[in-house]
């Protein structure tokens, strides 16, 4: 037989062999309900920025030519244009809602930029190999885009409020339009884009309502009362300081529910009339809450939908895979599938509960930090610096303090987000331990690991309990004489101490584990608070977050002292008639006419003012080179 005949005889076999690899139609592996259709919004991101960026720049130019420059280079172009400041962060003036809304909108945009890589698709397609450079430039672009939204308020004129209304309406309308057209995206989760845009929409709606309200107040000539609100706060604080306190004041006692609510509210944020927090601390908490929402949303949509799909895909094939690893859940396959689905559902519940608890704990700690910050400000303003700092220090502004003040909000946001992740991981592990080692063994009799450990080690636990009980009873009844408060039966005390050395060593192991657990819980719980050091008092300066907060606090006290601002407002000229103030702080009569004995009355008031400014211990740093800080007693470490 020739080679050609052999090859000819092999051809049909080869054809049959190739038939084994014919691509046959397979069942779809993706559920049709999970397929998200591609959506191209009418107002794309590129068109959105192409319209709003020039409008924001034009708004800044209009406001700059509107406001005359009054300090630097007055002769240059007759003081026009002037450089606008987005916000006076050292003075609590104007509406607080607008800065909070702008900061919330800005940090929402930045977190979407970092977490959602599709945000800059319209730029990265043009950027080519330099996509990372465009993302870095976007970190500076978004603050510049939000800059006019703040500057429109700092102008404090009707034209600025009108421009702010126009910009906020354009931002809000464009974002709502994009979200309504394309609510579903394939990124992370189908509704992730919608959920992540909710803080932005809320902040823009707040801006869209605040600016028109300010326009109405300005047109009705009520803007003067709004501008004097911060002055009234300082004067109210001065009145509260000078007012006599009634020693026989009795507090009304309500019911049990009202008392519980008062205790909870006093722990989170107690009322304190006359003393207001600085704007920068409120902005830090607002930005931290918005950023924490974005991080919690990513933690939720990355894990939960995937685990839900796993739970729905559990079947007999999954049991065979577990059997290959030597894991047998139950002899009955249907019950085994039900058990596995239930266990996965328990993991979902543990994960969600841990995330909710972590968010609630983070918000509580942030509100508690406001309480601590206000207490520290009050202590420093009253000259009691020894209650806040361990050592006497100067509260004069330094380059380090100014740098810490500039970065305080950003540091607070970053530490809060990282602390939220750590708290969530720890709480998730604790929930898993409680669910699978305590709850499920009690209900279903599965995973009885703790019960087996207790069955094998119960003599040791009984020994430790009896030793601790014996030691406490002997010290209570035998080794201590209560009448004289002296040690008695010293020989028996020394003998029992020597005999219990090995047992107390075992108790020491439990003590070390408990110490590790308590320190971990405390540090993880207070991780998001910059005002609490995670180190021991003598080395708390090594904590960079706490050091940043201390510098921030010193600069706040130096620049935002309420008494100094109140006295400056009283001494400064007023364009309109001042309202009748409390007797003792009014320097001039309201009508400006000389009164009988007015010169002596004015002299006494000025002497009282000078005496108050000289003897206030919190103002010594403004005059002396070394600050004594009142009673600078060193706190024991």
Coordinates of C-alpha atoms in Angstrom, one line a residue:
X1 CA 0.0 0.0 0.0
X2 CA 1.4 3.4 -1.0
X3 CA 1.8 6.4 1.2
X4 CA -0.9 8.3 -0.7
X5 CA -3.4 5.5 0.0
X6 CA -2.5 5.7 3.7
X7 CA -3.0 9.4 3.8
X8 CA -6.2 9.0 1.9
X9 CA -7.4 6.5 4.5
X10 CA -6.5 8.9 7.3
X11 CA -8.4 11.9 6.0
X12 CA -11.9 10.8 7.2
X13 CA -10.5 10.0 10.6
X14 CA -8.9 13.5 10.7
X15 CA -12.2 15.0 9.7
X16 CA -14.0 13.0 12.5
X17 CA -11.4 14.2 14.9
X18 CA -12.0 17.8 13.9
X19 CA -15.7 17.4 14.4
X20 CA -15.1 17.1 18.1
X21 CA -14.1 20.8 18.3
X22 CA -16.9 22.2 16.3
X23 CA -18.2 25.3 18.2
X24 CA -21.7 24.4 19.3
X25 CA -24.1 27.0 20.6
X26 CA -23.8 27.3 24.3
X27 CA -26.2 28.6 26.9
X28 CA -25.7 32.2 27.8
X29 CA -23.5 32.5 30.9
X30 CA -24.8 36.0 31.7
X31 CA -28.3 36.7 32.9
X32 CA -30.1 39.0 30.5
X33 CA -31.4 41.0 33.4
X34 CA -27.7 41.7 34.4
X35 CA -26.8 43.1 31.0
X36 CA -26.7 46.9 31.2
X37 CA -27.3 48.6 27.9
X38 CA -24.7 51.2 26.8
X39 CA -25.9 54.7 27.5
X40 CA -24.5 57.9 26.0
X41 CA -26.0 61.0 27.7
X42 CA -27.0 64.0 25.6
X43 CA -24.9 66.2 27.8
X44 CA -21.7 64.3 28.0
X45 CA -19.0 64.9 30.6
X46 CA -16.8 66.6 28.0
X47 CA -19.6 69.0 27.0
X48 CA -20.5 69.6 30.6
X49 CA -16.9 70.8 31.5
X50 CA -16.6 72.6 28.1
X51 CA -19.6 74.8 29.0
X52 CA -19.1 75.3 32.8
X53 CA -15.4 75.9 32.9
X54 CA -15.5 79.0 30.6
X55 CA -18.6 80.2 32.5
X56 CA -16.8 79.8 35.8
X57 CA -13.8 81.7 34.5
X58 CA -16.0 84.5 33.1
X59 CA -17.7 84.7 36.5
X60 CA -14.4 85.2 38.3
X61 CA -13.4 87.9 35.8
X62 CA -16.7 89.8 36.3
X63 CA -16.4 89.6 40.1
X64 CA -12.8 90.7 40.0
X65 CA -13.6 93.8 37.9
X66 CA -16.6 94.5 40.2
X67 CA -14.6 94.5 43.4
X68 CA -12.0 97.2 43.8
X69 CA -8.7 96.3 45.3
X70 CA -8.2 98.2 48.6
X71 CA -4.9 97.0 50.0
X72 CA -2.3 95.9 47.5
X73 CA -1.2 98.1 44.5
X74 CA -4.0 100.6 44.7
X75 CA -2.5 102.8 42.0
X76 CA -2.5 99.9 39.5
X77 CA -5.5 100.3 37.2
X78 CA -7.2 102.4 40.0
X79 CA -7.4 99.3 42.2
X80 CA -9.2 97.2 39.5
X81 CA -9.3 94.2 39.2
X82 CA -9.0 92.8 42.7
X83 CA -8.0 89.3 43.6
X84 CA -11.0 87.5 45.1
X85 CA -10.7 85.2 48.2
X86 CA -13.0 82.2 48.0
X87 CA -13.7 82.2 51.7
X88 CA -12.5 83.8 54.9
X89 CA -11.7 80.7 56.9
X90 CA -10.5 82.7 59.9
X91 CA -13.7 84.6 60.3
X92 CA -17.2 83.3 60.8
X93 CA -19.0 85.7 58.5
X94 CA -21.9 85.1 56.1
X95 CA -23.9 82.0 55.5
X96 CA -22.5 78.7 56.7
X97 CA -24.6 76.5 54.4
X98 CA -22.9 77.7 51.2
X99 CA -19.3 76.7 52.2
X100 CA -20.5 73.4 53.6
X101 CA -22.3 72.6 50.4
X102 CA -19.4 73.7 48.2
X103 CA -16.9 71.6 50.2
X104 CA -19.3 68.6 50.1
X105 CA -19.6 69.0 46.3
X106 CA -15.9 69.3 45.8
X107 CA -14.9 66.2 47.8
X108 CA -17.7 64.2 46.2
X109 CA -16.2 65.1 42.8
X110 CA -12.7 64.2 44.0
X111 CA -13.7 60.8 45.4
X112 CA -15.6 60.0 42.2
X113 CA -12.5 60.9 40.3
X114 CA -10.3 58.6 42.4
X115 CA -12.8 55.7 42.6
X116 CA -14.5 55.7 39.2
X117 CA -11.9 55.5 36.4
X118 CA -14.6 56.3 33.8
X119 CA -15.0 59.9 35.0
X120 CA -12.2 61.3 32.9
X121 CA -12.8 59.1 29.8
X122 CA -13.3 62.3 27.7
X123 CA -9.8 63.4 28.6
X124 CA -7.9 60.1 28.7
X125 CA -9.0 59.3 25.1
X126 CA -7.2 62.5 24.0
X127 CA -4.3 62.1 26.5
X128 CA -2.9 58.9 25.0
X129 CA 0.0 57.5 27.0
X130 CA -0.2 60.5 29.5
X131 CA -3.5 59.5 31.2
X132 CA -2.0 59.7 34.7
X133 CA -0.9 63.2 34.1
X134 CA -4.4 64.2 33.2
X135 CA -5.7 62.7 36.5
X136 CA -3.1 64.6 38.5
X137 CA -4.1 67.8 36.7
X138 CA -7.8 67.0 37.5
X139 CA -6.9 67.3 41.2
X140 CA -6.3 71.0 40.6
X141 CA -9.1 71.5 38.1
X142 CA -12.0 70.6 40.4
X143 CA -11.1 73.1 43.1
X144 CA -10.7 75.7 40.4
X145 CA -14.2 74.7 39.0
X146 CA -15.7 75.1 42.5
X147 CA -13.8 78.3 43.3
X148 CA -16.5 80.7 41.8
X149 CA -19.3 79.1 43.9
X150 CA -17.6 80.3 47.0
X151 CA -16.3 83.6 45.7
X152 CA -19.8 84.7 44.8
X153 CA -20.7 84.7 48.5
X154 CA -17.5 86.4 49.6
X155 CA -18.3 89.4 47.4
X156 CA -21.5 90.1 49.6
X157 CA -23.2 91.9 46.8
X158 CA -26.4 91.3 44.9
X159 CA -24.5 90.8 41.6
X160 CA -22.4 88.1 43.2
X161 CA -25.5 86.3 44.6
X162 CA -27.1 86.4 41.1
X163 CA -24.0 84.9 39.5
X164 CA -23.8 82.3 42.2
X165 CA -27.5 81.4 41.6
X166 CA -26.8 81.1 37.8
X167 CA -23.7 78.8 38.4
X168 CA -25.4 76.6 41.0
X169 CA -28.5 76.2 38.8
X170 CA -26.3 75.2 35.8
X171 CA -24.3 72.7 37.8
X172 CA -27.4 71.2 39.4
X173 CA -29.4 71.0 36.2
X174 CA -26.6 69.4 34.2
X175 CA -25.9 66.8 36.9
X176 CA -29.5 65.9 37.3
X177 CA -29.9 65.6 33.5
X178 CA -26.9 63.3 33.3
X179 CA -28.1 61.1 36.2
X180 CA -31.7 60.9 34.9
X181 CA -30.6 59.9 31.4
X182 CA -28.0 57.2 32.5
X183 CA -28.8 56.0 36.0
X184 CA -27.2 52.6 35.4
X185 CA -23.5 52.0 34.7
X186 CA -21.4 48.8 34.6
X187 CA -18.9 50.3 37.0
X188 CA -18.9 48.3 40.3
X189 CA -22.7 48.1 40.5
X190 CA -25.5 49.1 38.1
X191 CA -26.7 51.9 40.4
X192 CA -23.3 53.0 41.7
X193 CA -23.2 56.1 39.6
X194 CA -26.6 57.2 40.8
X195 CA -25.9 56.5 44.5
X196 CA -22.5 58.3 44.3
X197 CA -24.0 61.3 42.7
X198 CA -26.6 61.8 45.5
X199 CA -24.3 63.9 47.7
X200 CA -23.4 66.1 44.8
X201 CA -27.1 66.6 43.9
X202 CA -28.0 67.4 47.5
X203 CA -25.2 70.0 47.8
X204 CA -26.1 71.6 44.5
X205 CA -29.8 71.8 45.5
X206 CA -28.7 73.4 48.7
X207 CA -26.7 76.0 46.8
X208 CA -29.5 76.5 44.3
X209 CA -31.8 77.4 47.2
X210 CA -29.3 79.4 49.3
X211 CA -28.2 81.8 46.7
X212 CA -31.7 82.9 45.6
X213 CA -32.6 83.4 49.3
X214 CA -29.6 85.7 49.7
X215 CA -30.6 87.6 46.5
X216 CA -34.1 88.2 48.0
X217 CA -32.6 89.3 51.3
X218 CA -30.2 91.6 49.5
X219 CA -33.0 93.1 47.4
X220 CA -35.1 93.7 50.5
X221 CA -32.1 95.5 52.2
X222 CA -31.8 92.8 54.9
X223 CA -28.2 91.9 54.1
X224 CA -26.9 94.2 56.9
X225 CA -28.6 92.0 59.5
X226 CA -27.1 88.9 57.9
X227 CA -23.6 90.4 57.9
X228 CA -24.0 91.4 61.6
X229 CA -25.0 87.9 62.6
X230 CA -21.4 86.9 63.4
X231 CA -20.9 90.2 65.3
X232 CA -24.0 89.5 67.4
X233 CA -22.5 86.1 68.2
X234 CA -19.3 87.6 69.5
X235 CA -21.2 90.2 71.5
X236 CA -23.5 87.6 72.8
X237 CA -20.5 85.6 74.1
X238 CA -19.2 88.7 75.7
X239 CA -22.5 89.3 77.5
X240 CA -22.6 85.7 78.7
X241 CA -19.1 86.1 80.1
X242 CA -19.9 89.4 81.9
X243 CA -23.4 88.3 83.1
X244 CA -23.7 87.3 86.7
X245 CA -24.5 83.6 87.3
X246 CA -27.5 82.8 89.5
X247 CA -26.4 80.5 92.2
X248 CA -29.9 79.5 93.1
X249 CA -30.8 78.4 89.6
X250 CA -32.8 75.2 89.6
X251 CA -33.0 72.8 86.7
X252 CA -36.3 71.4 85.6
X253 CA -36.4 67.7 85.7
X254 CA -38.4 66.0 83.0
X255 CA -39.4 62.4 82.4
X256 CA -37.1 59.5 81.9
X257 CA -37.2 59.7 78.1
X258 CA -36.3 63.4 78.1
X259 CA -33.4 62.8 80.5
X260 CA -32.1 60.0 78.3
X261 CA -32.4 62.2 75.2
X262 CA -30.6 65.0 77.0
X263 CA -27.8 62.7 78.0
X264 CA -27.3 61.4 74.4
X265 CA -27.5 64.9 72.9
X266 CA -25.0 66.3 75.5
X267 CA -22.6 63.5 74.7
X268 CA -22.8 64.1 70.9
X269 CA -23.1 67.9 70.9
X270 CA -24.1 69.8 74.1
X271 CA -25.7 73.2 73.9
X272 CA -23.5 76.1 74.7
X273 CA -25.0 79.5 74.1
X274 CA -22.8 82.4 73.0
X275 CA -19.7 80.3 72.0
X276 CA -19.8 79.2 68.4
X277 CA -17.4 76.8 66.6
X278 CA -15.1 78.0 63.9
X279 CA -16.2 77.6 60.3
X280 CA -13.1 75.5 59.5
X281 CA -13.9 72.7 62.0
X282 CA -17.5 72.5 60.7
X283 CA -16.2 72.2 57.1
X284 CA -13.8 69.5 58.2
X285 CA -16.6 67.4 59.7
X286 CA -18.9 68.0 56.7
X287 CA -16.2 67.0 54.1
X288 CA -15.3 63.9 56.3
X289 CA -19.0 62.8 56.4
X290 CA -19.4 63.2 52.6
X291 CA -16.1 61.4 51.9
X292 CA -17.0 58.6 54.4
X293 CA -20.3 58.1 52.5
X294 CA -18.4 57.6 49.2
X295 CA -16.0 55.1 50.8
X296 CA -18.8 53.2 52.5
X297 CA -20.7 53.0 49.2
X298 CA -17.7 51.5 47.4
X299 CA -17.2 49.0 50.2
X300 CA -20.9 48.0 49.9
X301 CA -21.2 47.7 46.1
X302 CA -17.9 45.9 45.6
X303 CA -18.7 43.0 48.0
X304 CA -22.4 42.6 48.4
X305 CA -23.6 42.1 44.8
X306 CA -20.9 39.5 44.2
X307 CA -21.8 37.5 47.3
X308 CA -25.5 37.6 46.4
X309 CA -24.7 36.1 43.0
X310 CA -22.6 33.4 44.7
X311 CA -25.5 32.6 47.0
X312 CA -27.9 32.3 44.0
X313 CA -25.4 30.1 42.1
X314 CA -25.1 27.4 44.9
X315 CA -26.2 24.0 43.5
X316 CA -25.2 20.3 43.5
X317 CA -22.1 21.1 41.4
X318 CA -20.9 23.4 44.2
X319 CA -21.3 20.5 46.7
X320 CA -19.2 18.3 44.5
X321 CA -16.4 20.9 44.4
X322 CA -16.5 21.1 48.2
X323 CA -16.4 17.3 48.4
X324 CA -13.2 17.4 46.4
X325 CA -11.6 19.4 49.2
X326 CA -12.9 17.0 51.8
X327 CA -15.7 19.3 53.1
X328 CA -19.1 17.6 53.6
X329 CA -21.9 19.8 54.8
X330 CA -24.7 17.3 55.0
X331 CA -25.7 13.9 53.5
X332 CA -28.9 15.3 52.0
X333 CA -27.9 17.4 49.0
X334 CA -31.0 19.7 49.2
X335 CA -30.4 20.4 52.9
X336 CA -26.7 21.0 52.2
X337 CA -27.5 23.5 49.5
X338 CA -29.9 25.3 51.9
X339 CA -27.2 25.3 54.6
X340 CA -24.6 26.8 52.4
X341 CA -27.0 29.5 51.1
X342 CA -27.9 30.3 54.6
X343 CA -24.3 30.6 55.6
X344 CA -23.5 33.0 52.7
X345 CA -26.6 35.0 53.7
X346 CA -25.2 35.2 57.2
X347 CA -22.0 36.6 55.8
X348 CA -23.9 39.2 53.9
X349 CA -25.8 40.2 57.1
X350 CA -22.5 40.4 59.1
X351 CA -20.9 42.6 56.4
X352 CA -23.8 45.0 56.1
X353 CA -24.2 45.3 59.9
X354 CA -20.5 46.0 60.3
X355 CA -20.7 48.7 57.6
X356 CA -23.7 50.3 59.3
X357 CA -22.0 50.2 62.7
X358 CA -18.8 51.6 61.3
X359 CA -20.6 54.5 59.7
X360 CA -22.6 55.3 62.9
X361 CA -19.4 55.0 65.0
X362 CA -17.5 57.3 62.6
X363 CA -20.2 60.0 62.6
X364 CA -20.5 59.8 66.4
X365 CA -16.7 60.3 66.8
X366 CA -16.7 63.2 64.5
X367 CA -19.5 64.9 66.4
X368 CA -17.7 64.1 69.6
X369 CA -14.6 65.8 68.2
X370 CA -16.6 69.0 67.8
X371 CA -17.5 68.9 71.5
X372 CA -13.8 68.4 72.4
X373 CA -12.7 71.1 70.0
X374 CA -15.2 73.6 71.5
X375 CA -14.1 72.8 75.0
X376 CA -10.4 73.2 74.0
X377 CA -11.2 76.6 72.5
X378 CA -13.1 77.8 75.6
X379 CA -10.3 76.6 77.8
X380 CA -7.6 78.4 75.8
X381 CA -9.7 81.6 75.5
X382 CA -10.2 81.7 79.3
X383 CA -6.4 81.2 79.9
X384 CA -6.6 77.6 81.1
X385 CA -4.1 76.2 78.7
X386 CA -2.8 73.7 81.3
X387 CA -6.1 71.8 80.8
X388 CA -5.4 71.3 77.1
X389 CA -1.7 71.0 76.7
X390 CA 0.7 69.2 79.0
X391 CA 3.4 71.8 78.7
X392 CA 3.3 75.6 78.4
X393 CA 3.6 76.7 74.8
X394 CA 3.2 79.8 72.8
X395 CA 0.1 80.3 70.7
X396 CA 1.7 82.7 68.3
X397 CA 1.5 81.7 64.7
X398 CA 4.5 79.8 63.4
X399 CA 5.2 78.3 59.9
X400 CA 4.5 74.8 61.2
X401 CA 1.2 76.0 62.8
X402 CA 0.1 77.7 59.6
X403 CA 1.0 74.7 57.5
X404 CA -1.0 72.4 59.8
X405 CA -3.9 74.9 59.7
X406 CA -3.9 74.8 55.9
X407 CA -3.9 71.0 55.7
X408 CA -6.3 70.3 58.6
X409 CA -9.4 69.7 56.5
X410 CA -7.7 67.4 54.1
X411 CA -6.0 65.4 56.8
X412 CA -9.3 65.0 58.7
X413 CA -10.9 63.6 55.5
X414 CA -8.1 61.2 54.8
X415 CA -7.9 59.9 58.4
X416 CA -11.7 59.5 58.6
X417 CA -11.9 57.4 55.4
X418 CA -9.0 55.2 56.5
X419 CA -10.4 54.8 60.0
X420 CA -13.8 53.9 58.5
X421 CA -12.2 51.0 56.5
X422 CA -10.3 49.8 59.6
X423 CA -13.4 49.9 61.8
X424 CA -15.4 48.0 59.1
X425 CA -12.9 45.2 58.8
X426 CA -12.6 44.8 62.6
X427 CA -16.4 44.9 63.1
X428 CA -16.9 42.4 60.2
X429 CA -14.5 39.9 61.8
X430 CA -16.2 40.3 65.2
X431 CA -19.6 39.8 63.6
X432 CA -18.4 36.6 61.9
X433 CA -17.0 35.2 65.1
X434 CA -20.3 36.0 67.0
X435 CA -22.5 34.6 64.2
X436 CA -20.6 31.4 63.3
X437 CA -19.1 30.5 66.7
X438 CA -22.0 31.6 69.1
X439 CA -25.4 32.1 67.3
X440 CA -25.3 29.4 64.6
X441 CA -24.0 26.7 67.1
X442 CA -26.8 27.5 69.5
X443 CA -29.5 27.4 66.8
X444 CA -28.4 24.7 64.4
X445 CA -25.7 22.8 66.3
X446 CA -23.1 23.5 63.7
X447 CA -19.5 24.9 64.1
X448 CA -19.4 24.0 67.8
X449 CA -15.7 24.9 68.0
X450 CA -16.0 26.9 71.2
X451 CA -17.9 24.1 72.9
X452 CA -15.2 21.6 72.0
X453 CA -12.5 23.9 73.3
X454 CA -14.4 24.4 76.6
X455 CA -14.9 20.6 76.9
X456 CA -11.2 20.0 76.6
X457 CA -9.9 22.9 78.7
X458 CA -12.5 23.2 81.4
X459 CA -10.2 22.2 84.3
X460 CA -7.9 25.1 83.5
X461 CA -10.7 27.6 83.4
X462 CA -12.1 26.3 86.6
X463 CA -8.7 26.6 88.2
X464 CA -8.3 30.2 87.1
X465 CA -11.8 31.1 88.4
X466 CA -11.2 29.5 91.8
X467 CA -7.8 31.1 92.1
X468 CA -9.2 34.5 91.4
X469 CA -12.1 34.0 93.8
X470 CA -9.8 32.7 96.5
X471 CA -7.4 35.6 96.1
X472 CA -10.2 38.2 96.3
X473 CA -11.9 36.6 99.3
X474 CA -8.7 36.3 101.3
X475 CA -7.7 39.9 100.6
X476 CA -11.2 41.0 101.6
X477 CA -11.6 39.1 104.8
X478 CA -8.2 37.9 106.0
X479 CA -5.3 40.1 104.8
X480 CA -6.8 43.5 105.4
X481 CA -8.1 44.9 108.6
X482 CA -10.9 47.4 107.8
X483 CA -11.0 49.3 111.0
X484 CA -7.3 50.3 110.8
X485 CA -6.9 50.0 107.1
X486 CA -3.7 47.9 107.6
X487 CA -2.3 44.7 106.2
X488 CA -2.9 41.7 108.6
X489 CA -1.8 38.0 108.6
X490 CA 1.4 38.8 106.8
X491 CA 2.8 35.2 107.0
X492 CA -0.3 33.8 105.3
X493 CA -0.3 36.6 102.8
X494 CA 3.3 35.8 101.8
X495 CA 2.6 32.0 101.7
X496 CA -0.5 32.4 99.5
X497 CA 1.3 34.9 97.2
X498 CA 4.1 32.4 96.6
X499 CA 1.8 29.5 96.0
X500 CA -0.3 31.4 93.5
X501 CA 2.6 32.5 91.3
X502 CA 2.1 29.9 88.5
X503 CA -1.6 30.4 88.5
X504 CA -1.3 34.1 88.3
X505 CA 1.1 33.7 85.4
X506 CA -1.7 32.0 83.5
X507 CA -4.0 34.8 84.5
X508 CA -1.4 37.2 83.2
X509 CA -1.7 35.6 79.8
X510 CA -5.4 36.3 79.8
X511 CA -4.7 39.8 81.0
X512 CA -2.3 40.4 78.1
X513 CA -4.9 39.3 75.6
X514 CA -7.5 41.5 77.2
X515 CA -5.0 44.5 77.2
X516 CA -4.4 43.9 73.5
X517 CA -8.1 43.7 72.8
X518 CA -9.0 46.9 74.8
X519 CA -6.1 48.9 73.2
X520 CA -7.1 47.8 69.7
X521 CA -10.8 48.6 70.2
X522 CA -9.9 52.1 71.7
X523 CA -7.4 53.0 69.0
X524 CA -9.6 51.7 66.1
X525 CA -12.6 53.6 67.6
X526 CA -10.8 56.9 68.0
X527 CA -8.7 56.6 64.9
X528 CA -10.7 59.2 62.9
X529 CA -10.4 61.8 65.7
X530 CA -7.4 64.1 65.3
X531 CA -8.0 65.7 68.8
X532 CA -7.2 62.4 70.6
X533 CA -3.7 61.0 70.6
X534 CA -3.3 57.3 70.2
X535 CA 0.0 57.3 72.1
X536 CA 0.8 57.8 75.8
X537 CA 0.8 61.3 77.2
X538 CA 4.5 61.7 77.5
X539 CA 5.0 60.8 73.8
X540 CA 1.8 62.1 72.3
X541 CA 3.8 64.6 70.3
X542 CA 5.0 61.7 68.1
X543 CA 1.4 61.3 66.8
X544 CA 1.5 63.3 63.6
X545 CA -2.3 63.6 63.4
X546 CA -2.5 64.9 67.0
X547 CA 0.4 67.3 66.4
X548 CA -1.4 68.7 63.4
X549 CA -4.5 69.3 65.5
X550 CA -2.6 71.1 68.2
X551 CA -1.0 73.5 65.7
X552 CA -4.4 74.0 64.1
X553 CA -6.0 74.7 67.6
X554 CA -3.3 77.2 68.5
X555 CA -3.7 79.2 65.3
X556 CA -7.5 79.2 65.7
X557 CA -7.2 80.6 69.2
X558 CA -4.6 83.2 68.1
X559 CA -6.7 84.5 65.2
X560 CA -10.3 83.9 66.3
X561 CA -10.4 85.0 69.9
X562 CA -14.1 85.9 70.6
X563 CA -13.4 88.5 73.3
X564 CA -10.9 90.3 71.1
X565 CA -13.3 90.4 68.2
X566 CA -16.1 91.6 70.5
X567 CA -14.1 94.5 71.9
X568 CA -12.8 95.4 68.4
X569 CA -16.4 95.5 67.2
X570 CA -17.4 97.7 70.1
X571 CA -14.5 100.1 69.5
X572 CA -14.9 100.1 65.7
X573 CA -17.1 102.7 63.9
X574 CA -20.6 101.8 62.9
X575 CA -22.3 103.0 59.8
X576 CA -25.8 102.7 61.2
X577 CA -27.3 103.3 64.5
X578 CA -26.4 100.6 66.9
X579 CA -29.0 98.9 69.0
X580 CA -29.0 99.5 72.8
X581 CA -26.4 97.2 74.3
X582 CA -26.1 96.0 77.8
X583 CA -25.0 98.5 80.4
X584 CA -21.2 98.2 80.9
X585 CA -20.2 97.5 77.3
X586 CA -21.7 100.5 75.5
X587 CA -18.9 102.9 74.7
X588 CA -20.9 105.7 73.0
X589 CA -24.5 106.8 73.2
X590 CA -26.7 105.5 70.4
X591 CA -27.6 109.0 69.1
X592 CA -24.0 110.3 69.2
X593 CA -25.0 113.4 71.3
X594 CA -23.0 114.3 74.3
X595 CA -24.7 113.5 77.6
X596 CA -24.2 114.8 81.0
X597 CA -21.1 113.1 82.5
X598 CA -20.4 111.4 79.2
X599 CA -16.6 112.1 79.3
X600 CA -16.2 110.6 82.8
X601 CA -18.4 107.7 81.8
X602 CA -16.4 107.1 78.7
X603 CA -13.2 107.2 80.6
X604 CA -14.4 104.6 83.1
X605 CA -15.5 102.3 80.3
X606 CA -12.2 102.6 78.5
X607 CA -10.3 102.0 81.8
X608 CA -12.4 98.8 82.3
X609 CA -11.7 97.7 78.8
X610 CA -7.9 98.2 79.1
X611 CA -7.9 96.5 82.5
X612 CA -9.7 93.5 81.0
X613 CA -7.4 93.2 78.0
X614 CA -4.3 93.5 80.2
X615 CA -5.3 90.9 82.8
X616 CA -6.8 88.3 80.5
X617 CA -4.2 85.5 80.6
X618 CA -5.2 84.1 77.2
X619 CA -4.1 87.4 75.6
X620 CA -0.6 87.4 77.0
X621 CA 0.9 85.9 73.8
X622 CA -0.2 89.0 71.9
X623 CA 2.1 91.2 74.1
X624 CA 4.8 89.1 75.6
X625 CA 7.4 87.0 73.8
X626 CA 7.0 84.0 76.2
X627 CA 3.6 82.8 77.1
X628 CA 3.0 81.7 80.6
X629 CA -0.3 80.0 79.8
X630 CA -1.8 80.8 83.2
X631 CA -1.3 78.0 85.7
X632 CA 1.0 75.8 83.7
X633 CA 1.0 72.8 85.9
X634 CA 2.5 69.8 84.3
X635 CA 0.0 66.9 84.1
X636 CA 1.4 63.6 85.5
X637 CA 2.1 60.9 82.8

